[in-house]
mmCIF file of C-alpha atoms in Angstrom:
data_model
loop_
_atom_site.group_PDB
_atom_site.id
_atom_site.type_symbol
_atom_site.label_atom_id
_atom_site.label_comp_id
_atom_site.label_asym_id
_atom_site.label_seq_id
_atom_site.Cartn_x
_atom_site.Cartn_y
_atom_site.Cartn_z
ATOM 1 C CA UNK Z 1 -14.842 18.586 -15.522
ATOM 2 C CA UNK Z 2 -12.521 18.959 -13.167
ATOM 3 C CA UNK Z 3 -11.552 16.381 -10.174
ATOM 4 C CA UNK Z 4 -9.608 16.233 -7.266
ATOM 5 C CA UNK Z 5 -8.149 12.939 -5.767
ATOM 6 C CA UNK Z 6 -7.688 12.879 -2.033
ATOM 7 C CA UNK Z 7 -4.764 10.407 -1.697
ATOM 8 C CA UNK Z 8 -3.933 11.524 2.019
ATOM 9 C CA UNK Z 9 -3.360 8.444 4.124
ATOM 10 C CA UNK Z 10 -0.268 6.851 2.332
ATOM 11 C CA UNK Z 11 1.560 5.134 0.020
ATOM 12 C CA UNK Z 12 0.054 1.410 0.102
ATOM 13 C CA UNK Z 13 -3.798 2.985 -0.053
ATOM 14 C CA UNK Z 14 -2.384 5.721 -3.035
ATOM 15 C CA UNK Z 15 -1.450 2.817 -4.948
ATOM 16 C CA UNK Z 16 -4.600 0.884 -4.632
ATOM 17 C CA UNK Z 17 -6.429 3.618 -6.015
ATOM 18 C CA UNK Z 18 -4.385 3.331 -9.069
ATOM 19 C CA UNK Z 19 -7.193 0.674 -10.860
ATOM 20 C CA UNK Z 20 -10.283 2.857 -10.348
ATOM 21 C CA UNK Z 21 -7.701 5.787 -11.477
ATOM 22 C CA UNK Z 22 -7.572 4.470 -14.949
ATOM 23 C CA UNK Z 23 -11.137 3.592 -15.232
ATOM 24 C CA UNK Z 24 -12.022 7.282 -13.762
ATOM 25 C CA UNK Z 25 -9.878 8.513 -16.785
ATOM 26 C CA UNK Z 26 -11.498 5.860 -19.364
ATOM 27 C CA UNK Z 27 -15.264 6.797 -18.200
ATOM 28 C CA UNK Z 28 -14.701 10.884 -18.016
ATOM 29 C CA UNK Z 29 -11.532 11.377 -20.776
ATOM 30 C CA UNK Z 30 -12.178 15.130 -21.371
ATOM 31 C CA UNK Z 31 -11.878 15.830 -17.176
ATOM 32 C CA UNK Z 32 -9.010 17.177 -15.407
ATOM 33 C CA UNK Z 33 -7.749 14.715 -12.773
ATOM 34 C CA UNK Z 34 -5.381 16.397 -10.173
ATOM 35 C CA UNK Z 35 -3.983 14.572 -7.084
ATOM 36 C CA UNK Z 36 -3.644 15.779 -3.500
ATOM 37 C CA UNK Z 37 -0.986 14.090 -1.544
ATOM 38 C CA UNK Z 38 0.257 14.514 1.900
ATOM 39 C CA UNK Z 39 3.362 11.994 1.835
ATOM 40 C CA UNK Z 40 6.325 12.208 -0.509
ATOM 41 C CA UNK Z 41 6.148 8.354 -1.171
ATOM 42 C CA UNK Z 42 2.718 8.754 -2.078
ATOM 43 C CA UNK Z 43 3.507 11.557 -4.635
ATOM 44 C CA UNK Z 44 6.343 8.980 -5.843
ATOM 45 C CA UNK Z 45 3.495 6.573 -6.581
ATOM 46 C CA UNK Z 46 1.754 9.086 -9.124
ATOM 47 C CA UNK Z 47 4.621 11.470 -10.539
ATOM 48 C CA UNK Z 48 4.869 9.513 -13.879
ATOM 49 C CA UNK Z 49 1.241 8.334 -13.906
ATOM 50 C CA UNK Z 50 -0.658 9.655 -17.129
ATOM 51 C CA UNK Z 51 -4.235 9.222 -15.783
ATOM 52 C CA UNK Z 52 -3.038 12.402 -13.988
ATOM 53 C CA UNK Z 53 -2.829 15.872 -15.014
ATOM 54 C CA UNK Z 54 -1.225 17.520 -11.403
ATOM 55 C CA UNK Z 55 -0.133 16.201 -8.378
ATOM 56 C CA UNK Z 56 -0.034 18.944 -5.182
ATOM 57 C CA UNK Z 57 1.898 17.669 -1.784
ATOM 58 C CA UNK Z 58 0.772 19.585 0.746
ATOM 59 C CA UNK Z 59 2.212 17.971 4.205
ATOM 60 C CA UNK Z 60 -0.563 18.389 6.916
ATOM 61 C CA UNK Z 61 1.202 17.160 9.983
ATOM 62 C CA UNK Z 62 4.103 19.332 9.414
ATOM 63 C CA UNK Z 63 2.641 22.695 8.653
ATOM 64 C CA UNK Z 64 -0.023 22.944 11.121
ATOM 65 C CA UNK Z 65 -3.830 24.230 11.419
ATOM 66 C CA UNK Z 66 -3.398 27.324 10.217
ATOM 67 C CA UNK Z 67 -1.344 27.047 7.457
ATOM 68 C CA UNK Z 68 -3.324 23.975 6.320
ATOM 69 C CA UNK Z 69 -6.593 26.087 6.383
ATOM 70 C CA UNK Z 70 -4.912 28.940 4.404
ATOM 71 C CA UNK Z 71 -3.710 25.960 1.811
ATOM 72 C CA UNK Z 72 -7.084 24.529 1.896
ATOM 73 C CA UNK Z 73 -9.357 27.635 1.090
ATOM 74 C CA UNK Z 74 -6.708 28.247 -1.973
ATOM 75 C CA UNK Z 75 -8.386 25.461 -3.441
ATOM 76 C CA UNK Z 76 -11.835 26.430 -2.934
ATOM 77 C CA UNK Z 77 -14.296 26.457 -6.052
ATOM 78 C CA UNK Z 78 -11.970 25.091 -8.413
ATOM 79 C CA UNK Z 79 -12.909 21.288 -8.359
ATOM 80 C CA UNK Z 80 -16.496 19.937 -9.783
ATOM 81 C CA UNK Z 81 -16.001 16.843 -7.604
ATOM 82 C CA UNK Z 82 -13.873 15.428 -4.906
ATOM 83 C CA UNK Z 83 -12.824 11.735 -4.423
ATOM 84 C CA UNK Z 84 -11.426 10.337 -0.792
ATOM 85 C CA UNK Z 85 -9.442 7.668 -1.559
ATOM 86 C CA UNK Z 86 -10.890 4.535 0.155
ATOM 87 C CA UNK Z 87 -9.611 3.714 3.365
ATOM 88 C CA UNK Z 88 -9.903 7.541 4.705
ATOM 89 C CA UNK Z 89 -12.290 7.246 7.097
ATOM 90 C CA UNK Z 90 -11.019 10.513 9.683
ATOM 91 C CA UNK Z 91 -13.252 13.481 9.554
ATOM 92 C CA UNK Z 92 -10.231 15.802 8.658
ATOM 93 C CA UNK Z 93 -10.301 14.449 5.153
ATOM 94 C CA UNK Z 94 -14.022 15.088 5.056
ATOM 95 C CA UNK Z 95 -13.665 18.554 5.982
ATOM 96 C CA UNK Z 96 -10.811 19.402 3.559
ATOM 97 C CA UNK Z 97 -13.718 18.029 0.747
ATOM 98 C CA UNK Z 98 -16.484 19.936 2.250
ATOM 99 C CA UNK Z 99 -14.181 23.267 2.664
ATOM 100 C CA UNK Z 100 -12.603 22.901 -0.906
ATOM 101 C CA UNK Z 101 -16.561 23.554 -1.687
ATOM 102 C CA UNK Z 102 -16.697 20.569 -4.802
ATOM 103 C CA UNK Z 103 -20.068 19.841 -5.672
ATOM 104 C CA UNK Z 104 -19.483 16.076 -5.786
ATOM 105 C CA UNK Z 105 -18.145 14.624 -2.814
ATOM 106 C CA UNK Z 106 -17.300 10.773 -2.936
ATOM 107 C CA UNK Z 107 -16.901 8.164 -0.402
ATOM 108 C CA UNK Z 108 -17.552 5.379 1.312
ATOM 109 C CA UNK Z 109 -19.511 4.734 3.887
ATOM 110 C CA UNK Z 110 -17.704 3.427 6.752
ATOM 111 C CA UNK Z 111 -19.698 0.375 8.609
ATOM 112 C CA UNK Z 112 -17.616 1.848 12.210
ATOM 113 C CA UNK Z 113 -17.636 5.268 13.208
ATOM 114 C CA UNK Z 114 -19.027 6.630 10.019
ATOM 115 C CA UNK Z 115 -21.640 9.508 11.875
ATOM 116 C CA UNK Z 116 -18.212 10.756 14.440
ATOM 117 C CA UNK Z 117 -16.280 11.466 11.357
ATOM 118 C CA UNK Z 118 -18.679 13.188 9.566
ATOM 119 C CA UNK Z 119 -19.226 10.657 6.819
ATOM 120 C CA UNK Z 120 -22.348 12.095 6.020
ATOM 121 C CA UNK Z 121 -20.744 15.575 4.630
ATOM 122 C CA UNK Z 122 -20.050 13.349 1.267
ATOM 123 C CA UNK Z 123 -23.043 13.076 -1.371
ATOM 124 C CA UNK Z 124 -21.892 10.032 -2.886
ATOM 125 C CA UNK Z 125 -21.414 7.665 -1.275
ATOM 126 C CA UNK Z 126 -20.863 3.541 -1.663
ATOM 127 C CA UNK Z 127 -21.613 1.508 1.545
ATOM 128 C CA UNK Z 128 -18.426 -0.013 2.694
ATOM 129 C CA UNK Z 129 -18.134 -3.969 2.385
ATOM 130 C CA UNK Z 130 -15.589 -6.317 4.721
ATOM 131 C CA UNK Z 131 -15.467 -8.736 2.120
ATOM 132 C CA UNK Z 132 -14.049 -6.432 -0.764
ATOM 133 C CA UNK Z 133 -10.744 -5.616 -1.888
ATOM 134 C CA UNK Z 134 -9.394 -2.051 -1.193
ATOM 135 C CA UNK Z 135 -9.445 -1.719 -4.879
ATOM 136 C CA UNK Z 136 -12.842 -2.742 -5.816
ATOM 137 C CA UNK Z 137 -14.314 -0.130 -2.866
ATOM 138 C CA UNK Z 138 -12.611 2.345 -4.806
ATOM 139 C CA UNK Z 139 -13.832 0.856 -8.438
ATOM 140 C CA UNK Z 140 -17.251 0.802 -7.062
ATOM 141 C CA UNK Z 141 -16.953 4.393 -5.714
ATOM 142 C CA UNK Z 142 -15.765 5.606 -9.350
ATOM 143 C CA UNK Z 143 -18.868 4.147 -11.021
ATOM 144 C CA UNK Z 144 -21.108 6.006 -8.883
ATOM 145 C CA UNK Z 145 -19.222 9.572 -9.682
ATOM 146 C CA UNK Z 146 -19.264 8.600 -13.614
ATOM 147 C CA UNK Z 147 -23.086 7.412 -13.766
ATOM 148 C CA UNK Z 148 -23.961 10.835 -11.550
ATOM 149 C CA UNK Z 149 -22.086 13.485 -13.322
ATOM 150 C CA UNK Z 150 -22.319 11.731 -17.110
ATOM 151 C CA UNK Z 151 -25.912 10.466 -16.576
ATOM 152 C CA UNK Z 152 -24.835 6.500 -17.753
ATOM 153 C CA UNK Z 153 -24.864 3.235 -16.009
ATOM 154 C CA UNK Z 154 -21.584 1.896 -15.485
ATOM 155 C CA UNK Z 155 -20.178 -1.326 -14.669
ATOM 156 C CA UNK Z 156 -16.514 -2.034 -14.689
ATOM 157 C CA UNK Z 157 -16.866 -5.571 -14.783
ATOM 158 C CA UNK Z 158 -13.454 -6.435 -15.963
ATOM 159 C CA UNK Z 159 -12.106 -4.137 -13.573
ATOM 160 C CA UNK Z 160 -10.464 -6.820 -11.506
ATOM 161 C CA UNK Z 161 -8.143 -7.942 -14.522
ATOM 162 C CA UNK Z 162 -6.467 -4.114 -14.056
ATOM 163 C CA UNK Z 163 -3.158 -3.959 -12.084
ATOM 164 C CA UNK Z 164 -1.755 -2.052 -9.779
ATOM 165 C CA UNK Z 165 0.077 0.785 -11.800
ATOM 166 C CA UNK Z 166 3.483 1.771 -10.775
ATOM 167 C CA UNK Z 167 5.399 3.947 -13.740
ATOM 168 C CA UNK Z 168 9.039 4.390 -13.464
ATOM 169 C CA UNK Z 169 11.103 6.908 -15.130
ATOM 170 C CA UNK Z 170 14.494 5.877 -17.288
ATOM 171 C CA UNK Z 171 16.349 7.470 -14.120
ATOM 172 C CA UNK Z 172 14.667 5.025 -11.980
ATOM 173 C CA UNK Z 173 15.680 2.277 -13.797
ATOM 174 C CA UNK Z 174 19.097 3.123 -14.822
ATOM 175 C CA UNK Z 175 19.893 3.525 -10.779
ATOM 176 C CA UNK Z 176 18.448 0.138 -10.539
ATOM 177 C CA UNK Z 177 20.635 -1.218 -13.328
ATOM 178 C CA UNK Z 178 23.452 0.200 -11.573
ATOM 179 C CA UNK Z 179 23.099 -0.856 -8.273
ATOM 180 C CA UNK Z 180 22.621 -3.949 -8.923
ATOM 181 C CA UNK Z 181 25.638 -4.482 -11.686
ATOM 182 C CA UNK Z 182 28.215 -2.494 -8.530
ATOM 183 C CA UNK Z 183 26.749 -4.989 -5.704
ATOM 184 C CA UNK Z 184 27.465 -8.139 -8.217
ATOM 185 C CA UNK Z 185 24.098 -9.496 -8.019
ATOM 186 C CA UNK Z 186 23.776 -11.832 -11.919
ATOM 187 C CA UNK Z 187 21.115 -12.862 -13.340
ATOM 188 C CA UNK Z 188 21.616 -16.270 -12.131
ATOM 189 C CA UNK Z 189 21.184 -15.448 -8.464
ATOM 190 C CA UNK Z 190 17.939 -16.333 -6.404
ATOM 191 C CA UNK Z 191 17.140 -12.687 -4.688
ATOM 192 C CA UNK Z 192 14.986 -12.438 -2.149
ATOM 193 C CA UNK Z 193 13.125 -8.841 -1.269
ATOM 194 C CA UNK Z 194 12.318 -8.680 2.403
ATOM 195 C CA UNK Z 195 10.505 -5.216 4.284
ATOM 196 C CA UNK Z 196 10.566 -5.888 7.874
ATOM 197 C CA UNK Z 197 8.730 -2.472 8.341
ATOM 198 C CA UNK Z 198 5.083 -1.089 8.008
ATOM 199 C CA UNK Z 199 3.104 2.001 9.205
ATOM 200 C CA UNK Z 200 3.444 2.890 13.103
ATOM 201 C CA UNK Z 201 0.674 5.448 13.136
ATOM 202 C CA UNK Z 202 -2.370 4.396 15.630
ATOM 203 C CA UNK Z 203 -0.262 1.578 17.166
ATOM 204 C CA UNK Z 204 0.291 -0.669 13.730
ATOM 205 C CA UNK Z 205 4.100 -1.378 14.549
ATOM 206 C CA UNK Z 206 2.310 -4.152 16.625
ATOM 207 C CA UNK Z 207 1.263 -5.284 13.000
ATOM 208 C CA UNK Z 208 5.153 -6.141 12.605
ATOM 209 C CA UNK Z 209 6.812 -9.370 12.479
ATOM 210 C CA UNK Z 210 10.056 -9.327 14.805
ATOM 211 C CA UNK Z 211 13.103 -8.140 13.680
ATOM 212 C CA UNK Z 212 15.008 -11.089 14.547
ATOM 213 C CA UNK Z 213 12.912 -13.240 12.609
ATOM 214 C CA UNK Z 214 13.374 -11.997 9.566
ATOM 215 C CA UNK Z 215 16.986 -12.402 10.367
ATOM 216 C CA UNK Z 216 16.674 -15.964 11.151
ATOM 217 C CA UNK Z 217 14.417 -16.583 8.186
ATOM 218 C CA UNK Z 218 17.705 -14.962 5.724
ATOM 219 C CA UNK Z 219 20.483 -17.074 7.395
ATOM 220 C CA UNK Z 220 18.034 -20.251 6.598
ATOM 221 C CA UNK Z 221 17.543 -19.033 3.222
ATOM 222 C CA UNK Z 222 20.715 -18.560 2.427
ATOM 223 C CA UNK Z 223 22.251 -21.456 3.901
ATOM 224 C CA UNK Z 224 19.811 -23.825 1.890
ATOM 225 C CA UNK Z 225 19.752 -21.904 -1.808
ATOM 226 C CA UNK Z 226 22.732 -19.420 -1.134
ATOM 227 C CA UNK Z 227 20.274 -16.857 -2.056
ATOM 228 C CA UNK Z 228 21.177 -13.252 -1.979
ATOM 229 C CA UNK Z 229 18.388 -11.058 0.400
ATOM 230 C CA UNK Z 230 17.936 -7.031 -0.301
ATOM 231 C CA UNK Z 231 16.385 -5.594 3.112
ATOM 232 C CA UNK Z 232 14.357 -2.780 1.295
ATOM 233 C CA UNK Z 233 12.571 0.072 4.108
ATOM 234 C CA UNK Z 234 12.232 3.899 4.357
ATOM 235 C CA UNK Z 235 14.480 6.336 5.551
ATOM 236 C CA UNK Z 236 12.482 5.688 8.676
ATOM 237 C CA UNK Z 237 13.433 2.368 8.967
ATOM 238 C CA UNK Z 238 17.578 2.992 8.527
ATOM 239 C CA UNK Z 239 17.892 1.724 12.118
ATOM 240 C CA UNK Z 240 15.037 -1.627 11.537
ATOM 241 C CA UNK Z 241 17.148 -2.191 8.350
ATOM 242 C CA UNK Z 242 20.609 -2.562 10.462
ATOM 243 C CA UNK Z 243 19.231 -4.318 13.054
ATOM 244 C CA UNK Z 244 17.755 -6.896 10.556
ATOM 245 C CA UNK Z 245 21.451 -7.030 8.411
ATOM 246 C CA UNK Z 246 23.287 -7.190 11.779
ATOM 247 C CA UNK Z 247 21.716 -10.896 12.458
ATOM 248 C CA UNK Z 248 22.223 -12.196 9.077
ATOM 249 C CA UNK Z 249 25.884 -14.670 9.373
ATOM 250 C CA UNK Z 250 26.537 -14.165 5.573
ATOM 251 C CA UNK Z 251 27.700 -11.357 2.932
ATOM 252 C CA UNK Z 252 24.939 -12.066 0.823
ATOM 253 C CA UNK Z 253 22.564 -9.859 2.715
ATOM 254 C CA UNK Z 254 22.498 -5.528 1.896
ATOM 255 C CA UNK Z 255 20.931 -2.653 3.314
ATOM 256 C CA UNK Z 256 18.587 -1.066 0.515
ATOM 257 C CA UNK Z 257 19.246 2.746 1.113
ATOM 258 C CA UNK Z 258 18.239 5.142 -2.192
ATOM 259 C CA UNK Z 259 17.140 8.697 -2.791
ATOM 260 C CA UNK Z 260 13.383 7.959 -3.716
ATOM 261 C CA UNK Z 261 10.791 5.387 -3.501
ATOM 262 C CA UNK Z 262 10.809 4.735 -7.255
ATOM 263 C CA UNK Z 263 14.295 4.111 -6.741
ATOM 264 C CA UNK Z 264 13.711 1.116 -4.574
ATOM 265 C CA UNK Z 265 10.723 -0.240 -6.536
ATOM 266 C CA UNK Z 266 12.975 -0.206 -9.681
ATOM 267 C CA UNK Z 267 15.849 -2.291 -7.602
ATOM 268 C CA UNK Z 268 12.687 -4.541 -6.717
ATOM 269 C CA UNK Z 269 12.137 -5.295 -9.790
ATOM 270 C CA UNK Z 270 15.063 -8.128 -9.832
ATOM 271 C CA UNK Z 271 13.478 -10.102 -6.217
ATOM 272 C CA UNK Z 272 12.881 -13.051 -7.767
ATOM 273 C CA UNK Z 273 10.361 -13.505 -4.400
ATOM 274 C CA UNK Z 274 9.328 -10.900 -1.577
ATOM 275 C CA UNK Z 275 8.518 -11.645 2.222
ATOM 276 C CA UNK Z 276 7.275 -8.767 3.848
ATOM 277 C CA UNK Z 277 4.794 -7.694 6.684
ATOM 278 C CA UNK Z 278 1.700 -6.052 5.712
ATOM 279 C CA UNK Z 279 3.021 -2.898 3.812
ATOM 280 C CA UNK Z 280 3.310 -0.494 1.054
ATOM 281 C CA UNK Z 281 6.196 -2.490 0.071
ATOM 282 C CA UNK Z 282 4.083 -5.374 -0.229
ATOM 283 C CA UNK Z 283 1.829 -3.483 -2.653
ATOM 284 C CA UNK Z 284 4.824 -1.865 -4.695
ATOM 285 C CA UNK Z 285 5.704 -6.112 -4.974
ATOM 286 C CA UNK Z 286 1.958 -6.745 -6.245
ATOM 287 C CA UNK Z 287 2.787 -3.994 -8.509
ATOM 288 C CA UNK Z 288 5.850 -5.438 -10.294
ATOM 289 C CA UNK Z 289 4.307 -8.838 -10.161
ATOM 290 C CA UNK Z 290 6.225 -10.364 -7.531
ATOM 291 C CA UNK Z 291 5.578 -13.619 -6.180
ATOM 292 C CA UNK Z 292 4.839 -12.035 -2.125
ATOM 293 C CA UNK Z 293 5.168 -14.145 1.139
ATOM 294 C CA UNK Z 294 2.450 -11.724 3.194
ATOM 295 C CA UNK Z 295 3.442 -11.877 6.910
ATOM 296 C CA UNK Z 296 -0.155 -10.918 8.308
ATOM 297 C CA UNK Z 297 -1.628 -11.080 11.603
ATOM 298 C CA UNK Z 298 -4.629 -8.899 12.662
ATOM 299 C CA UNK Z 299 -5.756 -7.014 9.424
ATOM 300 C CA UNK Z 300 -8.575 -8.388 7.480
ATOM 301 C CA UNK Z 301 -6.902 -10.230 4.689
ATOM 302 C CA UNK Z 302 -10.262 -9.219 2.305
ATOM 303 C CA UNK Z 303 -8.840 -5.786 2.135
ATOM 304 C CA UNK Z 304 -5.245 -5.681 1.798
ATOM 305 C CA UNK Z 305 -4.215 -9.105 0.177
ATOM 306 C CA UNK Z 306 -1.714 -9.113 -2.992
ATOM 307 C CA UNK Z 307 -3.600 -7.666 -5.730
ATOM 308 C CA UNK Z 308 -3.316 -9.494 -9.377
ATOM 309 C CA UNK Z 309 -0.314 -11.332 -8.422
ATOM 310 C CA UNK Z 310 1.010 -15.179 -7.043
ATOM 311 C CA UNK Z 311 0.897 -14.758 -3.362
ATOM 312 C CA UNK Z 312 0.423 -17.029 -0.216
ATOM 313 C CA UNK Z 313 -0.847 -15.389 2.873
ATOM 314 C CA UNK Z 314 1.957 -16.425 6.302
ATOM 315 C CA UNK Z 315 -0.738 -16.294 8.934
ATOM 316 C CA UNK Z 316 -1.748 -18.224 12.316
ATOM 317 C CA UNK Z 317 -5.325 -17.927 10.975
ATOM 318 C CA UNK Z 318 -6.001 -17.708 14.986
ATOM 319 C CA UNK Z 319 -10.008 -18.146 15.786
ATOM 320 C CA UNK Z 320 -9.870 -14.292 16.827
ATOM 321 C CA UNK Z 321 -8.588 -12.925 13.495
ATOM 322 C CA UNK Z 322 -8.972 -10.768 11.859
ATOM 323 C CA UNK Z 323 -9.529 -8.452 14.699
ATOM 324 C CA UNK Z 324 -8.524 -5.243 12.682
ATOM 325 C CA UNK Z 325 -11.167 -3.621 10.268
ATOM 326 C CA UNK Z 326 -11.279 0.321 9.201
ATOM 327 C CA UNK Z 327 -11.763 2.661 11.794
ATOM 328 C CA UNK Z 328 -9.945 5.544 13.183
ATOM 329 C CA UNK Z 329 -9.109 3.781 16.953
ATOM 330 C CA UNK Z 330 -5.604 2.610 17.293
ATOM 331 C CA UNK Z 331 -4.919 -0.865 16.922
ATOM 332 C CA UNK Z 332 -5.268 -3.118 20.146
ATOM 333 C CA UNK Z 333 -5.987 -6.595 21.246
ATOM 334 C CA UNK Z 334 -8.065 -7.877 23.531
ATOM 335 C CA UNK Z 335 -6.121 -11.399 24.393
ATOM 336 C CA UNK Z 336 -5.686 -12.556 27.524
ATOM 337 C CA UNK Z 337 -3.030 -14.926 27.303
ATOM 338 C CA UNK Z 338 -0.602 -13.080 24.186
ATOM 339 C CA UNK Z 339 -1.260 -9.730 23.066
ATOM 340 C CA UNK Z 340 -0.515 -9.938 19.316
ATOM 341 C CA UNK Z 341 -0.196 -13.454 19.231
ATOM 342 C CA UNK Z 342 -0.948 -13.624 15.732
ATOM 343 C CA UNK Z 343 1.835 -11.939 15.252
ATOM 344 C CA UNK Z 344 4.072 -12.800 18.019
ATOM 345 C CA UNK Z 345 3.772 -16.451 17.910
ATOM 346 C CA UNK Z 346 4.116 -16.825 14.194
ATOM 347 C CA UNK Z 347 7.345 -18.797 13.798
ATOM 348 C CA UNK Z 348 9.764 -18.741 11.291
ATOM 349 C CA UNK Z 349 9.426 -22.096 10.041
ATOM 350 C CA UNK Z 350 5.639 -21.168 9.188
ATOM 351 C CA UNK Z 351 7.345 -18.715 6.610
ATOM 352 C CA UNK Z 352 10.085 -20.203 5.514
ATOM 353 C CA UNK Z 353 7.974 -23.309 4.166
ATOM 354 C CA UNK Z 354 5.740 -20.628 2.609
ATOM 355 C CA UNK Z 355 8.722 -19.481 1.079
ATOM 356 C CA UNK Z 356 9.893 -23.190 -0.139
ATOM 357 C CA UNK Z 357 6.497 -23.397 -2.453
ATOM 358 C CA UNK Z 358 7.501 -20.205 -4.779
ATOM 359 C CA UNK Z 359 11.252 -21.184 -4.635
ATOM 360 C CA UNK Z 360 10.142 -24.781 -5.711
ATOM 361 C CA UNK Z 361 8.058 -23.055 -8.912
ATOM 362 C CA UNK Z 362 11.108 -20.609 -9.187
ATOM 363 C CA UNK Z 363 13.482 -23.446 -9.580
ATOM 364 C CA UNK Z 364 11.228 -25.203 -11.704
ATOM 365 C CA UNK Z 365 10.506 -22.539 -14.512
ATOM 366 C CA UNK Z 366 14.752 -21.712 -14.232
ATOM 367 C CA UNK Z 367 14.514 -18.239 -13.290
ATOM 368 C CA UNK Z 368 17.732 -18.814 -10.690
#
């Protein structure tokens, strides 16, 4: 049997997918499991992966309708089933499965807006659920392909003891070994990951903690443990990095700038702790088993929290939050005092005692 992964909306969703991956492979071991991706980081996320037999990076956004229909109908007829990686809720997605022509088409059901993006071209289908994990949507959608196409009831019910699977390649972590030996940075040193970045598309760089914050929140962490802080980001974010490094009174504070994502998930490796906003980084850190400081403010927690590893959540927990759940609309707020204020108004003190509790346990177990 052959199958084709849909892994178009990023990095952070690619690597969710990564538990129900392995199970896909464990319930159907003779099929041929391919990968589409549209985003180099999310092809990073599955090059080494050996649940996977090919991954194809086609970039949609940059080559236009035309060429992206030609790409499309070269794929047509050669897949038995087609999985949309859960959250992929736009009705471009379920076109490119209905026009690749699989006979299986798998997704969920989206509780908003479902009918406009023509959720109902997909066959099978799981009903999406507010309280569930991004991960167990896409576990439960994988048992419904296996028991359809191999006729057997399937329950993964250990399913939420798998990790997040990140596979690096002796490159990767050779750079990382590097790196880290050139900039001085010992075993004995507390190092603290931060990613003051996250998506912008549909308005979700209101989703981001300020700049200057995260600043603030180094110079107090290194003034109290003399810890050393690695600002990590994507080439995108050269200019968000600076700006963060700029505000930081102390040496022990770099720029993270490397050729690949793997690259920066293998210098991640050594963060002893990460603070971050709600990002891909912050699943690369669930990943590598990071303790994570989650800066959130209007995305349901249910779907997005650190999966399988010590986390605390940094969050107002305002009365009108979550306000952000799955749909295609751009993010907005409909305060009428601060727009964003979970965001805006959560102070750096909030996270900086968050960050106290792991560096308490840190200190404790004499990892620094």
């Amino acid at each position: 049997m052959k199958i084709l992964i849909l892994a178009l909306s990023g990095i952070g969703d690619a690597l969710m997918f990564t538990p129900a991956l392995r199970l896909l492979k464990q319930g159907l071991p003779e099929s041929q499991i391919d990968v589409l991706v549209m985003f180099g980081g999310a092809k990073e996320i599955f090059r080494n992966n050996p649940n996977i037999n090919n991954v194809i990076h086609f970039n949609f956004l940059k080559e236009g309708a035309f060429k992206s229909l030609k790409f499309v109908l070269s794929l047509r007829n050669k897949y038995d089933a087609i999985v949309n990686v859960y959250p992929s809720n736009r009705k471009e997605y379920n076109l490119i499965s209905l026009l690749i022509g699989a006979k299986h088409r798998v997704a969920a059901e989206y509780l908003r807006m479902n009918r406009e993006n023509l959720g109902w071209l997909n066959n099978i289908t799981v009903k999406e659920d507010d309280s569930m994990h991004n991960v167990q949507t896409n576990i439960r959608m994988i048992e419904k392909l296996i028991e359809k196409v191999a006729h057997k009831k399937i329950n993964f019910y250990d399913a939420e003891e798998i990790n997040l699977e990140l596979n690096f390649g002796e490159d990767d972590l050779n750079f990382a070994e590097n790196f880290l030996s050139e900039k001085k940075i010992s075993s004995k040193d507390l190092v603290i990951g931060f990613h003051p970045g996250c998506a912008t598309l549909k308005n979700h760089i209101k989703r981001r903690w300020e700049p200057e914050k995260f600043s603030l929140l180094a110079n107090k962490l290194i003034d109290k443990y003399s810890a050393k802080i690695l600002i990590f980001g994507g080439p995108e974010e050269s200019e968000l990095k600076k700006e963060v490094r700029n505000n930081i009174q102390s040496e022990n504070a770099l720029e993270i700038e490397t050729g690949t994502l793997l690259q920066s998930a293998a210098i991640m490796k050594r963060c002893n702790l990460f603070i971050t906003n709600d990002s891909a980084l912050m699943h690369i850190a669930s990943a590598l088993q990071l303790p994570v400081v989650a800066i959130i403010g209007p995305t349901n927690t249910n779907y997005i929290h650190p999966w399988k590893t010590k986390h605390t959540i940094a969050s107002l927990k305002l009365e009108c939050s979550p306000c952000f759940f799955y749909s295609p609309r751009p993010l907005s707020c409909k305060r009428d005092d601060v727009k964003f204020k979970c965001i805006k108004e959560l102070s750096v003190d909030l996270v900086f005692a968050e960050a106290n509790k792991f560096i308490s346990e840190i200190a404790e177990s004499k990892q620094f």
